[in-house]
Coordinates of C-alpha atoms in Angstrom, one line a residue:
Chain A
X807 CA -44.9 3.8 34.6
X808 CA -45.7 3.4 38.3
X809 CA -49.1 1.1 39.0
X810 CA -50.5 -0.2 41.5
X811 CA -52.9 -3.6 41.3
X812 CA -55.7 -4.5 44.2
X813 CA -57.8 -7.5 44.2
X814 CA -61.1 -6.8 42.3
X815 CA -63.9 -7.2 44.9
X816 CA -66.5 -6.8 46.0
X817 CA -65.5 -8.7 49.3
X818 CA -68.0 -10.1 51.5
X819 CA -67.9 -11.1 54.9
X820 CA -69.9 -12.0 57.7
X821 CA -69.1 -9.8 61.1
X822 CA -65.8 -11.2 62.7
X823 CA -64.3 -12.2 60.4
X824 CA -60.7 -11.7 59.3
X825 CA -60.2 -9.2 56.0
X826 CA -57.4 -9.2 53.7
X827 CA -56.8 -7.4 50.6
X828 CA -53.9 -7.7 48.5
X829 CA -52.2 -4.9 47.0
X830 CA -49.1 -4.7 44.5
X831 CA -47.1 -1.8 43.0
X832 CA -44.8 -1.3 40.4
X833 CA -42.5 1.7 40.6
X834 CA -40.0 3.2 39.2
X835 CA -38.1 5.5 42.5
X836 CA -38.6 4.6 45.9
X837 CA -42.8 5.0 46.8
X838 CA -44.2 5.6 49.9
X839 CA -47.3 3.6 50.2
X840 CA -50.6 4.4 51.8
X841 CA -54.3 2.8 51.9
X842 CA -57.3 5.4 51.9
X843 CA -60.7 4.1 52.4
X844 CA -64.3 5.9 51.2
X845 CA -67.3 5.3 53.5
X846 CA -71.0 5.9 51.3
X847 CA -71.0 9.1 50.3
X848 CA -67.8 10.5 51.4
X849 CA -64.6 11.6 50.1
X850 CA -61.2 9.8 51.1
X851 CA -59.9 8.8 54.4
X852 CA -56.5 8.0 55.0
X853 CA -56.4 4.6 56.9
X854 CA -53.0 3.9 57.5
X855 CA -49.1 4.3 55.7
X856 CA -45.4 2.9 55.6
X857 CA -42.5 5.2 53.7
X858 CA -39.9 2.3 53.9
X859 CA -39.2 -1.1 53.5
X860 CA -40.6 -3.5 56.6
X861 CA -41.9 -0.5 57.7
X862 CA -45.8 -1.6 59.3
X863 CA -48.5 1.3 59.5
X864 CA -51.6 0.3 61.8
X865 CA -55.3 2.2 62.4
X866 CA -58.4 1.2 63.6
X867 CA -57.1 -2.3 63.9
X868 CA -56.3 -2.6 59.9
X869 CA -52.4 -3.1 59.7
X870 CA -50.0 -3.3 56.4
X871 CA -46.3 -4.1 56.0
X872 CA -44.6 -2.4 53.1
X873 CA -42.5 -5.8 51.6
X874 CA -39.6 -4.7 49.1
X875 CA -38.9 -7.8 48.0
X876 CA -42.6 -8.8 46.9
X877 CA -43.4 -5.4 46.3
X878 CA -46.8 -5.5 48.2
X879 CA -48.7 -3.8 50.7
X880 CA -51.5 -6.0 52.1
X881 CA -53.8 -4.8 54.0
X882 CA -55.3 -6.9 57.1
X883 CA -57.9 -7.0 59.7
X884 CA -58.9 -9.1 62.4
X885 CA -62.0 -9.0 63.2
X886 CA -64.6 -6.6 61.3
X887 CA -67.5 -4.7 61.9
X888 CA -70.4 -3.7 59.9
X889 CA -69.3 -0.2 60.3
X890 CA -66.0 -1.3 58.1
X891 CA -68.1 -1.5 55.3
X892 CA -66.6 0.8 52.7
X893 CA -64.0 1.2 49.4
X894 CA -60.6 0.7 50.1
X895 CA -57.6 2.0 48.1
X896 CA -54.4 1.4 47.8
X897 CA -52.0 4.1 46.6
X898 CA -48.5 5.0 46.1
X899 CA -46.5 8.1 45.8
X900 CA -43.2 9.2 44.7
X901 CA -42.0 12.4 46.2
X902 CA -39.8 13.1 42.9
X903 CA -43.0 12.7 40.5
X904 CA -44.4 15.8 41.9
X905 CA -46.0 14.1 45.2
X906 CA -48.4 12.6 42.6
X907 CA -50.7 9.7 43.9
X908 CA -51.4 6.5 42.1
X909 CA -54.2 4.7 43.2
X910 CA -55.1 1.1 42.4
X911 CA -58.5 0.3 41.7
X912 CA -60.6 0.2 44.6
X913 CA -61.9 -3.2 46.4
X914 CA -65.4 -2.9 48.1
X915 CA -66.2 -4.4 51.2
X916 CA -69.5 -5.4 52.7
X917 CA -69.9 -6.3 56.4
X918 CA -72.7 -8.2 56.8
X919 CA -74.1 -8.6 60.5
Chain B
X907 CA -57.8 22.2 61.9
X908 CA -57.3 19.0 59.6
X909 CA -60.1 19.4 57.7
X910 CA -60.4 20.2 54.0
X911 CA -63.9 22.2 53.6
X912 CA -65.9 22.1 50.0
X913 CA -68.7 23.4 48.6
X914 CA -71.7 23.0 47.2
X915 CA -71.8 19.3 48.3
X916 CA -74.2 18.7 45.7
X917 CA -74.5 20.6 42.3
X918 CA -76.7 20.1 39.4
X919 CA -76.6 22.0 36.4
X920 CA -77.4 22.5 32.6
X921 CA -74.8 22.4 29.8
X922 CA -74.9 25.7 29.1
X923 CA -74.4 27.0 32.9
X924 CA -71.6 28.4 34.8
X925 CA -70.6 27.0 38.0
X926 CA -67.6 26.9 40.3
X927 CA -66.8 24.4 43.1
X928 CA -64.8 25.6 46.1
X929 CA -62.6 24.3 48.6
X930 CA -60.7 25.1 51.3
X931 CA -58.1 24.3 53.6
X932 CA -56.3 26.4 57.0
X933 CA -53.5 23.3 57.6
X934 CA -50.9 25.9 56.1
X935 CA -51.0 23.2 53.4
X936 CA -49.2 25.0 50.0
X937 CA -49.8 22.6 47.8
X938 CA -53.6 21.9 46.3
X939 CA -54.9 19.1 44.1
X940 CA -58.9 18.4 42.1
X941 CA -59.3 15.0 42.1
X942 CA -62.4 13.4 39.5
X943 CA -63.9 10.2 40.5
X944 CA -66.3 8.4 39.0
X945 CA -68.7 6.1 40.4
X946 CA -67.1 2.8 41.2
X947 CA -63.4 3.8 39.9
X948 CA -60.7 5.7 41.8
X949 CA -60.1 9.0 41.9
X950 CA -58.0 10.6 39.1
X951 CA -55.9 13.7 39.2
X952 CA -57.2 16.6 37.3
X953 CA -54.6 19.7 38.6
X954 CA -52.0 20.6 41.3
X955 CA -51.1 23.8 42.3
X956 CA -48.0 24.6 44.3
X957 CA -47.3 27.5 45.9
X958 CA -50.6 28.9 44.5
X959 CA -48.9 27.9 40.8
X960 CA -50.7 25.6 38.9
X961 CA -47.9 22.9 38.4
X962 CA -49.6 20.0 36.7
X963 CA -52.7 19.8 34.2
X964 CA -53.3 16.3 33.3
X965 CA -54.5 17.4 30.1
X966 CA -57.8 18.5 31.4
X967 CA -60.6 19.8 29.0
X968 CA -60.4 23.6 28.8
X969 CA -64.1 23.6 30.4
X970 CA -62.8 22.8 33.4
X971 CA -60.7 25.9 35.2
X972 CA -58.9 26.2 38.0
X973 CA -58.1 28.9 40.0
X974 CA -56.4 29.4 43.4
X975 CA -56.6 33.0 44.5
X976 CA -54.7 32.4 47.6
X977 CA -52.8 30.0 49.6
X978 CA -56.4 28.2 51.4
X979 CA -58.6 28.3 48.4
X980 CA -58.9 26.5 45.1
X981 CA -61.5 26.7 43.0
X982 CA -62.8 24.9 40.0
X983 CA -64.8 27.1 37.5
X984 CA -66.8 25.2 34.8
X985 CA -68.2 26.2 31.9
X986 CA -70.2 24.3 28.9
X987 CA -69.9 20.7 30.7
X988 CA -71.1 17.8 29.1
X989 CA -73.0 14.5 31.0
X990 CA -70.2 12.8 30.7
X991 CA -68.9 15.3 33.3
X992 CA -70.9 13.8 36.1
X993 CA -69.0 12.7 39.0
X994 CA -67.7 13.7 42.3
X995 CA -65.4 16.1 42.5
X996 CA -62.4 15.8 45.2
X997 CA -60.0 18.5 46.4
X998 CA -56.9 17.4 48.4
X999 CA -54.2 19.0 49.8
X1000 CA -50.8 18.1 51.2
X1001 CA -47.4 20.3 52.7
X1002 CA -46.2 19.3 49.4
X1003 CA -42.7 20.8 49.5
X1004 CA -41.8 19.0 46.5
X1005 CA -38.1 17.6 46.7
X1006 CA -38.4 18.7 50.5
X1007 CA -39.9 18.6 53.3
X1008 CA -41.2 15.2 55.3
X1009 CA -40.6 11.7 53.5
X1010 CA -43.9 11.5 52.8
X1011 CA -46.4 13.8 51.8
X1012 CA -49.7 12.8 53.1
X1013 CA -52.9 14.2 51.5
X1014 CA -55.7 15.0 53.0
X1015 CA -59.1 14.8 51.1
X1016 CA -62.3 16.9 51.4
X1017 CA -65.7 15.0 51.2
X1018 CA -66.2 16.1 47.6
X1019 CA -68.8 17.7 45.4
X1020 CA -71.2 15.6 43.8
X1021 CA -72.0 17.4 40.2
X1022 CA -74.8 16.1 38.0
X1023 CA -74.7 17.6 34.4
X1024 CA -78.2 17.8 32.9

């Protein structure tokens, strides 16, 4: 079945400081790929997305590339802020398995100042 | 309007109660998902409805029972819960054409119910 693995945090970081968070997928069609991320207290947020192959989906100045051939969608950031403190997600979806999303574990992040 | 609206925010309630959670959505969204997360995991599908049809079940206890009375609404009636029920409750929805439509399907999430079972 269709998975999708993220590194286990949590992830801590001082303010500034670059962020990446790996994220892998197995899948049996053709997924779209998306990371969501859940402040304290809220429900989900989509962050950013990529339906293709190379294809590079940037917000807030978080940025992923959707790679085929390693089957990954990393996420990456510069320079965070305290404020980026929060859950991320990364999920996939195949349109033919009923728009269905598959979500990887969660990695939580802590900004510290 | 982007926003996907639910109430209560918070619930708490005895085993033997009856409560529903609501949400709703005017993004002319037709497809409608309940979402139950538990603390620290990710959120895991409970029911879609498309086209105000329920379409997938995910082998959800019978306590748990959805309803969507029109295209903007979806509720979640619940009846006899059990602690183990605890958790926030999320309802999504997307233009889910499925087999149609855009190439992707984004879906948009409200900021959940938080339901305590006593």
């Amino acid at each position: 079945g269709d998975s999708v693995t993220q590194m286990e945090g949590p992830v801590t970081l001082s303010e500034e400081a670059f962020l990446t968070i790996n994220c892998t997928y197995t899948a049996t069609g053709y997924p779209s790929l998306f990371w969501y991320v859940q402040y304290p207290g809220e429900g989900l947020q989509l962050l950013l997305k990529a339906t293709k192959a190379d294809d590079k989906g940037s917000n807030k100045g978080f940025e992923a590339t959707y790679r085929k051939e390693t089957t990954s969608f990393h996420l990456e950031k510069g320079s965070v802020q305290v404020s980026d403190s929060a859950v991320y997600f990364c999920a996939l979806m195949i349109k033919a398995a009923g728009n269905k999303l598959t979500f990887g574990g969660g990695t939580r992040v802590l900004v510290k100042p | 309007d982007t926003e996907v609206t639910q109430t209560p925010k918070h619930l708490v309630m005895g085993m033997t109660n009856k409560k529903s959670l609501k949400c709703e959505q005017h993004m002319g969204h037709r497809a409608m998902y309940w979402y139950k997360q538990k603390a620290k995991k990710p959120p895991e599908l409970m029911f879609v409805y498309s086209y105000e049809k329920l379409s997938i079940n995910e082998s959800v206890p019978s306590r748990f029972s959805p309803e969507c009375p029109n295209s903007s609404l979806l509720n979640l009636h619940l009846h006899a819960l059990q602690p183990e029920d605890s958790a926030l409750y999320l309802c999504a929805s997307n233009d889910g054409t499925f087999g149609g439509g855009s190439t992707y399907n984004e879906q948009f999430f409200g900021p959940g119910t938080r339901l305590t079972v006593l």
